[in-house]
Amino acid sequence: DAGVIQSPRHEVTEMGQEVTLRCKPISGHNSLFWYRQTMMRGLELLIYFNNNVPIDDSGMPEDRFSAKMPNASFSTLKIQPSEPRDSAVYFCASSPTGAYTEAFFGQGTRLTVV
Amino acid sequence: KNEVEQSPQNLTAQEGEFITINCSYSVGISALHWLQQHPGGGIVSLFMLSSGKKKHGRLIATINIQEKHSSLHITASHPRDSAVYICAVGGNQFYFGTGTSLTVIP
């Protein structure tokens, strides 16, 4: 398996534009996580899906952020409209059976909003 | 107040030294994770613990649930161990430590 695949690896966009980040989890994994990492706040869990259903989205910062998982092999994190303070590295991770088993991380998407 | 505290924040060691990184937490948890983030930014999950001790190669992780404390040990450290090590705990929510930056000098 190629591991968790995220795209794009880098994204530069202008303030106000819509940004969509994509994630393909490891085949057979039931849980998927979106994280954000910044210098100021470190790593933060944004949302967690189990069997394609959002279980905990308490970390989603505001209504401009939305995440979907239409099937077991694909998830998106969308920011609309984007703001400079959204600049961060966004990681996707998947795990076999739940939040408390070992997770496998993608390489991350570095987002810069100018 | 941070729910997860790591120490030290920065650590420099000579190759071959035994290294310990500590993590204390203040919330009830179901599991504790140790993550490794390489200088290039990629994150690797090293261990998931809910009790006792786990060993993988030169890495050992222990957890004391009563004391709400975990340690990550690296034996015979090597320059390739240079990375940021992050402790994360999961219970009702997920909390992350701010990381320990380790540099191992040849």
mmCIF file of N, CA and C in Angstrom, chain A residues 9 33 35 37 41-45 56 58 89 91 98-108 110, chain B residues 30-31 33 35 37 40-48 54 86 89-94 96-98:
data_model
loop_
_atom_site.group_PDB
_atom_site.id
_atom_site.type_symbol
_atom_site.label_atom_id
_atom_site.label_comp_id
_atom_site.label_asym_id
_atom_site.label_seq_id
_atom_site.Cartn_x
_atom_site.Cartn_y
_atom_site.Cartn_z
ATOM 1 N N ARG A 9 0.534 18.816 -2.361
ATOM 2 C CA ARG A 9 1.557 18.902 -1.314
ATOM 3 C C ARG A 9 1.741 20.348 -0.874
ATOM 4 N N PHE A 33 -8.592 11.029 10.001
ATOM 5 C CA PHE A 33 -8.421 12.233 10.815
ATOM 6 C C PHE A 33 -7.840 13.348 9.964
ATOM 7 N N TYR A 35 -5.778 16.932 10.658
ATOM 8 C CA TYR A 35 -5.063 17.724 11.650
ATOM 9 C C TYR A 35 -4.532 18.994 10.998
ATOM 10 N N GLN A 37 -1.364 21.904 11.673
ATOM 11 C CA GLN A 37 -0.174 22.217 12.462
ATOM 12 C C GLN A 37 0.303 23.616 12.133
ATOM 13 N N ARG A 41 0.216 27.106 17.458
ATOM 14 C CA ARG A 41 -0.698 26.206 18.176
ATOM 15 C C ARG A 41 -0.283 24.742 18.109
ATOM 16 N N GLY A 42 0.793 24.436 17.371
ATOM 17 C CA GLY A 42 1.205 23.046 17.273
ATOM 18 C C GLY A 42 0.194 22.237 16.479
ATOM 19 N N LEU A 43 0.095 20.956 16.812
ATOM 20 C CA LEU A 43 -0.831 20.055 16.136
ATOM 21 C C LEU A 43 -2.211 20.157 16.783
ATOM 22 N N GLU A 44 -3.246 20.195 15.948
ATOM 23 C CA GLU A 44 -4.624 20.213 16.450
ATOM 24 C C GLU A 44 -5.441 19.228 15.629
ATOM 25 N N LEU A 45 -6.280 18.468 16.294
ATOM 26 C CA LEU A 45 -7.204 17.604 15.577
ATOM 27 C C LEU A 45 -8.397 18.437 15.134
ATOM 28 N N ASP A 56 -16.361 13.369 15.509
ATOM 29 C CA ASP A 56 -15.991 14.492 16.364
ATOM 30 C C ASP A 56 -15.454 15.613 15.488
ATOM 31 N N SER A 58 -15.343 18.816 16.755
ATOM 32 C CA SER A 58 -15.224 19.932 17.697
ATOM 33 C C SER A 58 -13.976 20.766 17.452
ATOM 34 N N VAL A 89 0.193 23.659 7.941
ATOM 35 C CA VAL A 89 0.312 22.350 7.292
ATOM 36 C C VAL A 89 -0.866 21.510 7.759
ATOM 37 N N PHE A 91 -2.538 17.864 7.894
ATOM 38 C CA PHE A 91 -2.223 16.443 7.797
ATOM 39 C C PHE A 91 -3.512 15.632 7.811
ATOM 40 N N GLY A 98 -9.911 2.854 14.806
ATOM 41 C CA GLY A 98 -10.498 3.904 15.642
ATOM 42 C C GLY A 98 -9.482 4.896 16.119
ATOM 43 N N ALA A 99 -9.957 5.826 16.905
ATOM 44 C CA ALA A 99 -9.116 6.935 17.340
ATOM 45 C C ALA A 99 -7.975 6.478 18.221
ATOM 46 N N TYR A 100 -8.090 5.338 18.821
ATOM 47 C CA TYR A 100 -7.108 4.974 19.827
ATOM 48 C C TYR A 100 -6.248 3.818 19.391
ATOM 49 N N THR A 101 -6.168 3.634 18.110
ATOM 50 C CA THR A 101 -5.178 2.716 17.562
ATOM 51 C C THR A 101 -4.154 3.532 16.797
ATOM 52 N N GLU A 102 -3.091 2.885 16.399
ATOM 53 C CA GLU A 102 -2.007 3.620 15.762
ATOM 54 C C GLU A 102 -2.459 4.199 14.444
ATOM 55 N N ALA A 103 -2.079 5.438 14.227
ATOM 56 C CA ALA A 103 -2.488 6.151 13.029
ATOM 57 C C ALA A 103 -1.313 6.284 12.069
ATOM 58 N N PHE A 104 -1.627 6.325 10.792
ATOM 59 C CA PHE A 104 -0.630 6.498 9.741
ATOM 60 C C PHE A 104 -0.898 7.839 9.080
ATOM 61 N N PHE A 105 0.147 8.642 9.001
ATOM 62 C CA PHE A 105 -0.011 10.009 8.534
ATOM 63 C C PHE A 105 0.377 10.154 7.070
ATOM 64 N N GLY A 106 -0.327 11.050 6.392
ATOM 65 C CA GLY A 106 0.115 11.499 5.077
ATOM 66 C C GLY A 106 1.252 12.499 5.223
ATOM 67 N N GLN A 107 1.785 12.937 4.093
ATOM 68 C CA GLN A 107 2.920 13.851 4.092
ATOM 69 C C GLN A 107 2.510 15.290 4.368
ATOM 70 N N GLY A 108 1.218 15.549 4.345
ATOM 71 C CA GLY A 108 0.750 16.892 4.655
ATOM 72 C C GLY A 108 0.613 17.775 3.432
ATOM 73 N N ARG A 110 0.975 21.811 2.647
ATOM 74 C CA ARG A 110 1.359 23.115 3.181
ATOM 75 C C ARG A 110 0.535 24.177 2.477
ATOM 76 N N SER B 30 -7.903 7.403 27.024
ATOM 77 C CA SER B 30 -8.025 6.011 26.616
ATOM 78 C C SER B 30 -6.705 5.493 26.068
ATOM 79 N N ALA B 31 -5.912 6.385 25.505
ATOM 80 C CA ALA B 31 -4.634 5.960 24.938
ATOM 81 C C ALA B 31 -3.714 7.154 24.791
ATOM 82 N N HIS B 33 -0.290 8.492 22.513
ATOM 83 C CA HIS B 33 0.496 8.246 21.309
ATOM 84 C C HIS B 33 1.808 8.995 21.388
ATOM 85 N N LEU B 35 4.488 10.419 18.641
ATOM 86 C CA LEU B 35 4.673 10.687 17.220
ATOM 87 C C LEU B 35 6.073 11.241 16.999
ATOM 88 N N GLN B 37 8.180 13.581 14.231
ATOM 89 C CA GLN B 37 8.096 14.439 13.053
ATOM 90 C C GLN B 37 9.496 14.764 12.590
ATOM 91 N N GLY B 40 11.846 17.128 7.578
ATOM 92 C CA GLY B 40 11.100 17.414 6.358
ATOM 93 C C GLY B 40 9.620 17.619 6.577
ATOM 94 N N GLY B 41 9.127 17.355 7.786
ATOM 95 C CA GLY B 41 7.733 17.609 8.127
ATOM 96 C C GLY B 41 6.865 16.380 8.252
ATOM 97 N N GLY B 42 7.290 15.230 7.696
ATOM 98 C CA GLY B 42 6.455 14.041 7.768
ATOM 99 C C GLY B 42 6.307 13.546 9.192
ATOM 100 N N ILE B 43 5.142 12.981 9.496
ATOM 101 C CA ILE B 43 4.841 12.488 10.843
ATOM 102 C C ILE B 43 4.699 10.975 10.797
ATOM 103 N N VAL B 44 5.315 10.325 11.771
ATOM 104 C CA VAL B 44 5.236 8.880 11.908
ATOM 105 C C VAL B 44 4.710 8.568 13.308
ATOM 106 N N SER B 45 3.751 7.673 13.367
ATOM 107 C CA SER B 45 3.262 7.231 14.659
ATOM 108 C C SER B 45 4.196 6.148 15.180
ATOM 109 N N LEU B 46 4.807 6.393 16.346
ATOM 110 C CA LEU B 46 5.768 5.443 16.899
ATOM 111 C C LEU B 46 5.081 4.386 17.762
ATOM 112 N N PHE B 47 4.277 4.856 18.691
ATOM 113 C CA PHE B 47 3.621 3.957 19.636
ATOM 114 C C PHE B 47 2.223 4.462 19.968
ATOM 115 N N MET B 48 1.353 3.508 20.286
ATOM 116 C CA MET B 48 0.097 3.799 20.947
ATOM 117 C C MET B 48 0.056 2.947 22.200
ATOM 118 N N LYS B 54 6.010 -0.596 25.736
ATOM 119 C CA LYS B 54 6.187 -1.163 24.391
ATOM 120 C C LYS B 54 7.591 -0.885 23.925
ATOM 121 N N ILE B 86 6.439 14.097 19.588
ATOM 122 C CA ILE B 86 5.190 14.693 20.079
ATOM 123 C C ILE B 86 4.387 13.643 20.824
ATOM 124 N N VAL B 89 -2.572 12.605 23.612
ATOM 125 C CA VAL B 89 -3.439 11.751 24.421
ATOM 126 C C VAL B 89 -4.860 11.840 23.895
ATOM 127 N N GLY B 90 -5.550 10.719 23.958
ATOM 128 C CA GLY B 90 -6.919 10.676 23.465
ATOM 129 C C GLY B 90 -7.858 10.164 24.540
ATOM 130 N N GLY B 91 -8.896 10.915 24.759
ATOM 131 C CA GLY B 91 -9.948 10.496 25.680
ATOM 132 C C GLY B 91 -11.239 10.956 25.062
ATOM 133 N N ASN B 92 -11.937 11.873 25.704
ATOM 134 C CA ASN B 92 -13.103 12.487 25.059
ATOM 135 C C ASN B 92 -12.675 13.387 23.913
ATOM 136 N N GLN B 93 -11.497 13.944 24.031
ATOM 137 C CA GLN B 93 -10.928 14.748 22.961
ATOM 138 C C GLN B 93 -9.469 14.329 22.785
ATOM 139 N N PHE B 94 -8.867 14.888 21.759
ATOM 140 C CA PHE B 94 -7.458 14.616 21.492
ATOM 141 C C PHE B 94 -6.659 15.837 21.870
ATOM 142 N N PHE B 96 -2.561 17.451 22.233
ATOM 143 C CA PHE B 96 -1.186 17.273 21.805
ATOM 144 C C PHE B 96 -0.241 18.063 22.695
ATOM 145 N N GLY B 97 0.930 17.493 22.966
ATOM 146 C CA GLY B 97 2.000 18.264 23.550
ATOM 147 C C GLY B 97 2.647 19.137 22.489
ATOM 148 N N THR B 98 3.484 20.045 22.921
ATOM 149 C CA THR B 98 4.114 20.973 21.981
ATOM 150 C C THR B 98 5.371 20.396 21.353
#
